[in-house]
Tab-separated table of C-alpha atoms in Angstrom:
chain	number	residue	atom	x	y	z
C	1	MET	CA	-18.513	-22.664	-8.631
C	2	PRO	CA	-15.329	-22.122	-6.857
C	3	ASP	CA	-12.468	-20.911	-9.187
C	4	ARG	CA	-9.639	-23.319	-8.873
C	5	ASN	CA	-7.034	-20.859	-10.328
C	6	GLU	CA	-8.055	-18.147	-7.904
C	7	ASP	CA	-7.993	-20.504	-4.968
C	8	ARG	CA	-4.499	-21.539	-6.051
C	9	ALA	CA	-3.274	-17.896	-6.462
C	10	ALA	CA	-4.899	-17.022	-3.129
C	11	GLU	CA	-3.073	-19.887	-1.416
C	12	ARG	CA	0.301	-18.877	-3.034
C	13	LEU	CA	-0.149	-15.194	-2.152
C	14	ASP	CA	-0.970	-15.954	1.413
C	15	ARG	CA	2.211	-17.938	1.878
C	16	LEU	CA	4.198	-14.942	0.648
C	17	ILE	CA	2.214	-12.738	2.959
C	18	ALA	CA	2.826	-15.027	5.985
C	19	ASP	CA	6.623	-14.654	5.335
C	20	LEU	CA	6.400	-10.933	5.056
C	21	LEU	CA	4.374	-10.611	8.277
C	22	ALA	CA	6.873	-12.913	10.127
C	23	GLY	CA	9.815	-10.697	9.037
C	24	ARG	CA	11.171	-13.432	6.672
C	25	HIS	CA	12.490	-12.984	3.117
C	26	LEU	CA	10.035	-12.372	0.340
C	27	LYS	CA	10.129	-15.618	-1.582
C	28	ALA	CA	8.583	-14.452	-4.754
C	29	THR	CA	9.840	-16.148	-7.972
C	30	PRO	CA	9.416	-15.549	-11.673
C	31	SER	CA	6.251	-17.677	-11.593
C	32	ASP	CA	4.701	-14.992	-9.364
C	33	ALA	CA	5.448	-12.236	-11.852
C	34	GLY	CA	1.810	-12.234	-13.074
C	35	ASP	CA	0.694	-11.114	-9.609
C	36	ARG	CA	3.557	-8.777	-9.064
C	37	GLU	CA	1.283	-5.723	-8.493
C	38	ALA	CA	-0.558	-7.552	-5.784
C	39	ILE	CA	2.790	-8.613	-4.242
C	40	TRP	CA	3.990	-5.079	-4.394
C	41	ALA	CA	0.837	-3.916	-2.559
C	42	ALA	CA	1.456	-6.694	0.035
C	43	ALA	CA	4.992	-5.485	0.604
C	44	ARG	CA	3.890	-1.856	0.959
C	45	LEU	CA	1.151	-2.783	3.408
C	46	ALA	CA	3.407	-4.974	5.439
C	47	GLY	CA	6.010	-2.171	5.358
C	48	ALA	CA	3.492	0.215	6.838
C	49	ARG	CA	2.776	-1.939	9.921
C	50	GLU	CA	5.373	-0.424	12.133
C	51	GLY	CA	5.026	3.285	12.755
C	52	TYR	CA	8.737	3.621	12.816
C	53	PRO	CA	10.775	0.711	11.502
C	54	ARG	CA	14.121	0.555	13.272
C	55	MET	CA	17.201	-1.528	12.732
C	56	SER	CA	17.419	-4.110	15.446
C	57	PRO	CA	20.317	-3.649	17.863
C	58	ALA	CA	21.677	-7.053	16.644
C	59	PHE	CA	21.632	-5.952	12.940
C	60	ARG	CA	23.132	-2.624	13.850
C	61	ARG	CA	26.102	-4.300	15.554
C	62	ARG	CA	26.506	-6.770	12.632
C	63	LEU	CA	26.445	-3.921	10.130
C	64	THR	CA	28.974	-1.898	12.130
C	65	GLY	CA	31.158	-4.993	12.279
C	66	VAL	CA	30.997	-5.551	8.539
C	67	LEU	CA	31.716	-1.950	7.770
C	68	GLU	CA	34.682	-1.731	10.096
C	69	LYS	CA	36.294	-4.896	8.855
C	70	GLY	CA	39.281	-4.163	6.605
C	71	GLU	CA	39.035	-0.432	6.838
C	72	GLU	CA	41.798	1.919	7.807
C	73	PRO	CA	41.566	3.236	11.341
C	74	PRO	CA	40.964	6.963	10.388
C	75	TRP	CA	37.662	5.883	8.961
C	76	LEU	CA	36.345	3.989	11.934
C	77	THR	CA	34.611	6.735	13.932
C	78	ARG	CA	33.158	8.350	10.955
C	79	ARG	CA	31.957	4.992	9.718
C	80	ALA	CA	30.315	4.128	12.974
C	81	ALA	CA	28.673	7.518	12.955
C	82	LEU	CA	27.393	6.927	9.549
C	83	VAL	CA	25.789	3.630	10.586
C	84	ALA	CA	23.873	5.381	13.399
C	85	GLY	CA	22.987	7.959	10.790
C	86	LEU	CA	21.393	5.406	8.535
C	87	ALA	CA	18.669	4.962	11.123
C	88	ALA	CA	18.508	8.613	12.309
C	89	ALA	CA	18.244	9.938	8.755
C	90	ALA	CA	15.302	7.756	8.167
C	91	GLY	CA	13.593	9.424	11.075
C	92	ALA	CA	14.060	12.882	9.641
C	93	LEU	CA	13.022	11.440	6.358
C	94	THR	CA	9.674	9.955	7.277
C	95	GLY	CA	8.837	12.818	9.620
C	96	VAL	CA	7.568	10.395	12.166
C	97	GLY	CA	10.771	9.173	13.566
C	98	LEU	CA	12.577	10.923	16.270
C	99	GLU	CA	9.968	11.657	18.847
C	100	GLU	CA	8.675	8.178	18.519
C	101	ALA	CA	12.207	6.701	18.586
C	102	GLY	CA	12.850	8.592	21.772
C	103	ARG	CA	9.642	7.455	23.310
C	104	ARG	CA	10.332	3.889	22.526
C	105	GLY	CA	13.746	4.154	24.027
C	106	VAL	CA	15.745	3.456	20.937
C	107	PRO	CA	19.334	3.804	21.874
C	108	ALA	CA	21.879	5.680	19.938
C	109	LEU	CA	24.830	3.716	18.727
C	110	GLY	CA	27.126	2.766	21.606
C	111	ARG	CA	24.539	3.631	24.238
C	112	PHE	CA	23.090	0.256	24.754
C	113	ALA	CA	24.386	-0.355	28.194
C	114	PRO	CA	22.748	1.266	31.150
C	115	SER	CA	24.758	4.238	32.286
C	116	ALA	CA	24.147	3.406	36.002
C	117	GLY	CA	22.859	0.720	38.156
C	118	LYS	CA	24.627	-1.940	36.294
C	119	SER	CA	25.089	-4.090	39.360
C	120	THR	CA	21.413	-4.436	39.985
C	121	ALA	CA	19.842	-4.164	36.561
C	122	ALA	CA	19.482	-6.125	33.403
C	123	THR	CA	18.830	-9.861	33.473
C	124	GLN	CA	19.898	-10.223	29.820
C	125	PRO	CA	22.827	-8.814	27.953
C	126	ALA	CA	21.894	-5.187	27.965
C	127	SER	CA	23.371	-4.876	24.460
C	128	SER	CA	20.476	-6.776	22.893
C	129	ARG	CA	17.804	-4.570	24.404
C	130	ALA	CA	16.780	-0.969	24.133
C	131	VAL	CA	17.218	0.872	27.421
C	132	ILE	CA	15.310	3.975	28.490
C	133	ASP	CA	18.033	6.229	29.524
C	134	PRO	CA	17.063	9.882	30.039
C	135	ARG	CA	19.753	12.154	28.908
C	136	GLY	CA	21.996	14.143	31.242
C	137	ALA	CA	20.229	16.636	33.371
C	138	ALA	CA	16.770	15.262	32.562
C	139	GLY	CA	17.554	12.013	34.253
C	140	ARG	CA	16.731	11.618	37.909
C	141	TRP	CA	16.726	8.631	40.192
C	142	ALA	CA	13.400	8.451	41.834
C	143	ASP	CA	12.534	6.524	44.993
C	144	THR	CA	9.679	4.258	43.998
C	145	GLY	CA	8.568	3.760	47.607
C	146	LEU	CA	9.179	0.053	47.131
C	147	VAL	CA	11.182	-1.727	49.802
C	148	PHE	CA	13.203	-4.429	48.165
C	149	ALA	CA	12.890	-6.888	51.037
C	150	GLU	CA	9.047	-6.742	50.788
C	151	MET	CA	8.977	-7.467	47.054
C	152	VAL	CA	7.832	-10.976	46.052
C	153	GLU	CA	9.055	-12.776	42.841
C	154	GLY	CA	6.321	-12.986	40.269
C	155	GLU	CA	4.595	-9.902	41.649
C	156	PRO	CA	5.823	-6.957	39.669
C	157	LYS	CA	5.092	-3.432	40.805
C	158	ARG	CA	3.959	-0.561	38.529
C	159	VAL	CA	5.933	2.525	39.211
C	160	THR	CA	6.250	6.062	37.701
C	161	ALA	CA	9.402	8.115	37.788
C	162	GLY	CA	8.569	11.416	36.122
C	163	SER	CA	7.851	10.548	32.509
C	164	VAL	CA	9.050	6.994	32.761
C	165	GLY	CA	6.424	4.269	33.548
C	166	ALA	CA	7.840	0.891	34.451
C	167	PHE	CA	7.081	-2.518	35.932
C	168	VAL	CA	9.679	-3.515	38.537
C	169	PHE	CA	10.341	-7.262	38.971
C	170	ARG	CA	12.184	-9.002	41.749
C	171	LYS	CA	14.496	-11.741	40.316
C	172	GLY	CA	16.272	-13.532	43.191
C	173	ASN	CA	18.414	-10.860	44.859
C	174	ARG	CA	18.099	-8.403	42.042
C	175	VAL	CA	15.534	-6.153	40.516
C	176	VAL	CA	14.695	-5.620	36.864
C	177	ALA	CA	12.574	-2.783	35.524
C	178	MET	CA	11.053	-2.451	32.120
C	179	SER	CA	8.711	-0.097	30.252
C	180	ALA	CA	5.102	-0.272	31.092
C	181	TYR	CA	4.019	0.445	27.498
C	182	CYS	CA	3.459	-1.997	24.648
C	183	THR	CA	6.005	-1.751	21.864
C	184	HIS	CA	3.258	-2.057	19.201
C	185	LEU	CA	0.866	0.823	19.908
C	186	PRO	CA	1.690	2.737	23.102
C	187	CYS	CA	-1.089	1.296	25.196
C	188	GLU	CA	-0.446	0.725	28.903
C	189	LEU	CA	0.282	-2.894	29.887
C	190	ALA	CA	-1.358	-4.698	32.781
C	191	TRP	CA	0.053	-7.617	34.825
C	192	LYS	CA	-2.113	-10.671	34.578
C	193	GLU	CA	-1.459	-12.554	37.810
C	194	LYS	CA	-2.868	-15.847	36.620
C	195	GLU	CA	-1.121	-16.057	33.306
C	196	HIS	CA	2.106	-14.349	34.634
C	197	VAL	CA	2.265	-12.046	31.619
C	198	LEU	CA	2.099	-8.306	30.880
C	199	ASN	CA	-0.886	-7.904	28.691
C	200	CYS	CA	-1.679	-5.139	26.257
C	201	PRO	CA	-5.372	-4.692	26.221
C	202	CYS	CA	-5.413	-2.874	22.864
C	203	HIS	CA	-4.549	-5.965	20.776
C	204	ASP	CA	-4.378	-8.620	23.412
C	205	GLN	CA	-0.619	-9.049	23.171
C	206	ASN	CA	1.421	-10.567	25.956
C	207	PHE	CA	4.965	-10.101	27.157
C	208	ASP	CA	6.708	-12.448	29.620
C	209	SER	CA	8.387	-11.296	32.820
C	210	GLU	CA	11.559	-10.809	30.846
C	211	GLY	CA	9.685	-8.313	28.656
C	212	LEU	CA	9.795	-10.542	25.540
C	213	SER	CA	6.911	-10.784	23.152
C	214	LEU	CA	4.765	-13.915	23.372
C	215	SER	CA	3.055	-13.289	20.085
C	216	GLU	CA	2.866	-16.373	17.956
C	217	GLY	CA	3.259	-14.560	14.644
C	218	TYR	CA	5.222	-11.415	14.306
C	219	LYS	CA	7.307	-10.828	17.468
C	220	LEU	CA	6.963	-7.388	18.842
C	221	PRO	CA	10.183	-5.698	20.071
C	222	ALA	CA	11.038	-6.548	23.575
C	223	LEU	CA	9.954	-4.036	26.228
C	224	PRO	CA	12.836	-1.467	26.747
C	225	LEU	CA	14.602	-1.929	29.997
C	226	VAL	CA	14.584	0.866	32.658
C	227	ASN	CA	17.502	1.480	34.857
C	228	VAL	CA	16.891	0.437	38.375
C	229	ARG	CA	18.954	0.160	41.594
C	230	ILE	CA	18.635	-0.618	45.230
C	231	ARG	CA	19.651	2.142	47.690
C	232	SER	CA	19.400	1.592	51.443
C	233	GLY	CA	17.069	-1.334	50.716
C	234	ARG	CA	14.736	0.803	48.612
C	235	VAL	CA	14.131	0.485	44.918
C	236	GLU	CA	15.031	3.456	42.728
C	237	VAL	CA	14.251	3.936	39.053
C	238	LEU	CA	16.013	6.267	36.611
C	239	GLY	CA	13.263	8.507	35.353
C	240	THR	CA	13.018	12.193	34.633
C	241	ALA	CA	12.594	15.160	36.927
D	1	MET	CA	17.614	4.460	4.863
D	2	TYR	CA	16.532	1.226	6.557
D	3	ALA	CA	12.988	2.709	7.129
D	4	TYR	CA	12.875	3.677	3.549
D	5	ILE	CA	13.805	0.148	2.294
D	6	TYR	CA	11.595	-1.571	4.911
D	7	ALA	CA	8.535	0.455	3.785
D	8	ARG	CA	9.113	-1.030	0.224
D	9	VAL	CA	9.977	-4.586	0.844
D	10	GLY	CA	7.768	-5.129	3.957
D	11	ASN	CA	9.978	-7.498	5.916
D	12	ARG	CA	12.945	-7.229	8.171
D	13	ALA	CA	15.086	-9.940	6.540
D	14	ASP	CA	15.170	-8.369	3.104
D	15	ALA	CA	15.438	-4.842	4.495
D	16	GLU	CA	18.518	-5.773	6.497
D	17	ASP	CA	20.176	-7.383	3.498
D	18	LEU	CA	19.503	-4.412	1.237
D	19	THR	CA	20.538	-1.900	3.898
D	20	GLN	CA	23.773	-3.699	4.211
D	21	GLN	CA	24.311	-3.737	0.497
D	22	VAL	CA	23.641	-0.018	0.370
D	23	ALA	CA	26.000	0.783	3.216
D	24	LEU	CA	28.780	-1.368	1.837
D	25	LYS	CA	28.487	0.190	-1.531
D	26	ALA	CA	27.845	3.800	-0.734
D	27	ILE	CA	29.814	4.531	2.476
D	28	PRO	CA	33.327	3.955	1.199
D	29	ARG	CA	32.565	6.278	-1.620
D	30	LEU	CA	31.413	9.189	0.492
D	31	ARG	CA	33.896	12.022	0.542
D	32	VAL	CA	34.859	13.743	3.724
D	33	GLY	CA	33.285	17.194	3.678
D	34	ALA	CA	30.513	16.255	1.237
D	35	SER	CA	27.252	18.150	2.069
D	36	ALA	CA	24.455	16.464	3.838
D	37	ALA	CA	22.243	16.878	0.724
D	38	ALA	CA	24.937	15.262	-1.482
D	39	ILE	CA	25.278	12.306	0.957
D	40	ARG	CA	21.484	11.955	1.174
D	41	SER	CA	20.992	11.866	-2.565
D	42	TYR	CA	23.909	9.428	-2.986
D	43	LEU	CA	22.489	7.063	-0.444
D	44	PHE	CA	19.068	7.124	-1.995
D	45	ALA	CA	20.458	6.504	-5.409
D	46	ALA	CA	22.176	3.414	-4.005
D	47	ALA	CA	19.001	2.329	-2.239
D	48	ARG	CA	16.892	2.738	-5.366
D	49	SER	CA	19.266	0.726	-7.405
D	50	ALA	CA	19.380	-2.013	-4.704
D	51	LEU	CA	15.589	-2.103	-4.698
D	52	ALA	CA	15.475	-2.323	-8.510
D	53	ASN	CA	17.791	-5.382	-8.409
D	54	PHE	CA	15.697	-6.776	-5.681
D	55	TRP	CA	12.515	-6.748	-7.733
D	56	THR	CA	14.023	-7.714	-11.116
D	57	ALA	CA	15.702	-10.807	-9.379
D	58	ARG	CA	12.434	-11.825	-7.725
D	59	PHE	CA	10.339	-11.694	-10.830
D	60	GLY	CA	12.976	-12.561	-13.359
D	61	LEU	CA	12.150	-9.571	-15.322
D	62	PRO	CA	14.543	-7.165	-17.035
D	63	GLU	CA	14.712	-3.805	-15.357
D	64	ASP	CA	13.003	-2.016	-18.318
D	65	GLN	CA	9.916	-3.999	-17.758
D	66	LEU	CA	9.796	-2.660	-14.212
D	67	ARG	CA	10.598	0.777	-15.286
D	68	ASP	CA	7.440	2.090	-13.881
D	69	ASP	CA	8.105	4.814	-11.308
D	70	ILE	CA	6.436	2.784	-8.644
D	71	TRP	CA	9.055	-0.036	-8.728
D	72	ILE	CA	12.012	2.180	-9.245
D	73	GLU	CA	11.345	5.613	-7.837
D	74	PRO	CA	13.078	8.294	-9.917
D	75	ARG	CA	13.678	10.690	-6.945
D	76	PRO	CA	14.457	10.547	-3.321
D	77	PRO	CA	11.322	11.149	-1.221
D	78	GLU	CA	10.575	14.626	0.099
D	79	PRO	CA	11.902	15.185	3.546
D	80	GLY	CA	8.924	14.905	5.893
D	81	GLY	CA	7.049	12.730	3.377
D	82	ASN	CA	5.560	9.624	4.976
D	83	SER	CA	5.418	6.398	3.195
D	84	ALA	CA	2.487	5.279	5.408
D	85	GLU	CA	0.453	8.029	3.808
D	86	LYS	CA	0.824	6.479	0.471
D	87	VAL	CA	-0.529	3.208	1.841
D	88	GLN	CA	-3.406	5.056	3.400
D	89	GLN	CA	-4.210	6.784	0.091
D	90	ILE	CA	-4.374	3.393	-1.629
D	91	LEU	CA	-6.557	1.923	1.080
D	92	ASP	CA	-8.944	4.906	0.838
D	93	GLN	CA	-9.665	4.191	-2.725
D	94	LEU	CA	-10.690	0.566	-2.102
D	95	PRO	CA	-14.155	-0.682	-1.490
D	96	ALA	CA	-14.941	-0.990	2.224
D	97	ASN	CA	-14.742	-4.767	2.469
D	98	TYR	CA	-11.347	-4.891	0.685
D	99	ARG	CA	-9.970	-2.080	2.907
D	100	ARG	CA	-11.208	-3.930	6.005
D	101	VAL	CA	-9.542	-7.193	5.218
D	102	LEU	CA	-6.180	-5.516	4.403
D	103	GLU	CA	-6.412	-3.340	7.547
D	104	LEU	CA	-6.972	-6.253	9.793
D	105	ARG	CA	-4.478	-8.555	8.211
D	106	PHE	CA	-1.612	-6.183	7.675
D	107	LEU	CA	-1.964	-3.074	9.845
D	108	ARG	CA	-3.464	-4.720	12.836
D	109	GLY	CA	-1.531	-8.019	12.538
D	110	TYR	CA	-4.610	-10.247	12.768
D	111	SER	CA	-4.145	-13.975	11.766
D	112	LEU	CA	-6.238	-15.471	9.035
D	113	LYS	CA	-8.418	-17.072	11.509
D	114	GLU	CA	-8.966	-13.934	13.406
D	115	VAL	CA	-9.840	-12.050	10.304
D	116	ALA	CA	-12.302	-14.830	9.342
D	117	THR	CA	-13.979	-14.629	12.773
D	118	GLU	CA	-14.170	-10.917	12.567
D	119	LEU	CA	-15.680	-10.879	9.118
D	120	GLY	CA	-17.897	-13.877	9.666
D	121	THR	CA	-16.306	-15.968	6.877
D	122	THR	CA	-13.860	-18.935	6.524
D	123	VAL	CA	-10.129	-18.977	6.356
D	124	GLY	CA	-10.414	-19.945	2.608
D	125	GLY	CA	-12.794	-17.011	2.179
D	126	VAL	CA	-10.273	-14.583	3.705
D	127	LYS	CA	-7.472	-15.882	1.474
D	128	VAL	CA	-9.521	-15.225	-1.669
D	129	MET	CA	-10.661	-11.838	-0.391
D	130	GLN	CA	-7.114	-10.921	0.451
D	131	LEU	CA	-6.035	-11.850	-3.074
D	132	ARG	CA	-8.726	-9.753	-4.662
D	133	ALA	CA	-8.127	-6.905	-2.317
D	134	LEU	CA	-4.326	-6.885	-3.025
D	135	ARG	CA	-4.907	-7.047	-6.791
D	136	ALA	CA	-7.340	-4.129	-6.519
D	137	ALA	CA	-4.751	-2.318	-4.327
D	138	GLY	CA	-2.088	-3.007	-6.960
D	139	ARG	CA	-4.347	-1.618	-9.693
D	140	VAL	CA	-5.160	1.492	-7.759
D	141	ALA	CA	-1.466	2.123	-7.060
D	142	PHE	CA	-0.270	1.385	-10.582
D	143	ASP	CA	-2.958	3.314	-12.390
D	144	ALA	CA	-2.489	6.380	-10.223
């Protein structure tokens, strides 16, 4: 005999879980208090999905804006620094953060924009995307061997520049490059010619040619952009020495 | 701080709201020249109180009914402690079929349908199994 109460509770809990997994507010109400321990467990499990949960660049900007509003000027820099610290401190705290953050190209506050190659890079506002931007002396522009005039739209090329692996797309008279690694688990993406997607074989997740997640449920973070430029007709990518 | 809160509420929307609350409340009160340790413990105190309000508001329960350490943690976490470890410890104590359904659904992001296919059952079956598994996980965590 199916247990009606259990079915109802299962249905209700699944609705709450679906919200959690989609990044939406937990809509638990006092009528859910009886199952609060199960809901607590669901929240913890959902919270453990991402190896390193990060504030989205959009939220970071919003938060900086909120904090800066109505404050005296002397506080501004310190305040902005603290906002950045809210994320960085968490890295030190969980002990998994910084290396992972670096690998995923999480930009520090105020470093969203590519430092070079602006004229040729970035199809979208760079501010909404992480950018892989090797620091200082570590950064090196590498000739990818690609000749821009020979590149065909819709046929990205996989390139490596030191430690940076990227797919380079031609978009009209510009080039765009993005990380060649999935933002979920760091498996290497492969271009699927027929579907026109970058596919992650580990969990069969797809990204479109803008690097945006095509997942139906929880959207993965967009693929970080890689700085790219055209020099003497050849495509160069900012990687590491 | 965001990661700490996210690990406890499990969704971005609430984590952002609470992080903002903490920042608005705590940051204006930080003194210039305070030590890193003092700032850290102040921020965590603010985060714990925001989380306590969050849970009491959701379940309509007074805070003293949620006084259990697990809802309102008494201390900041150890530096280097990893909240994913706690989840793993809970999972490790569950029967294999419960562990499997939770791993697939949460940690690997499978849809109900995908879990059902993987486990050879129906979507309804997965929902019930998920309920039982989470209740068991809650018991394990709260009895520990």
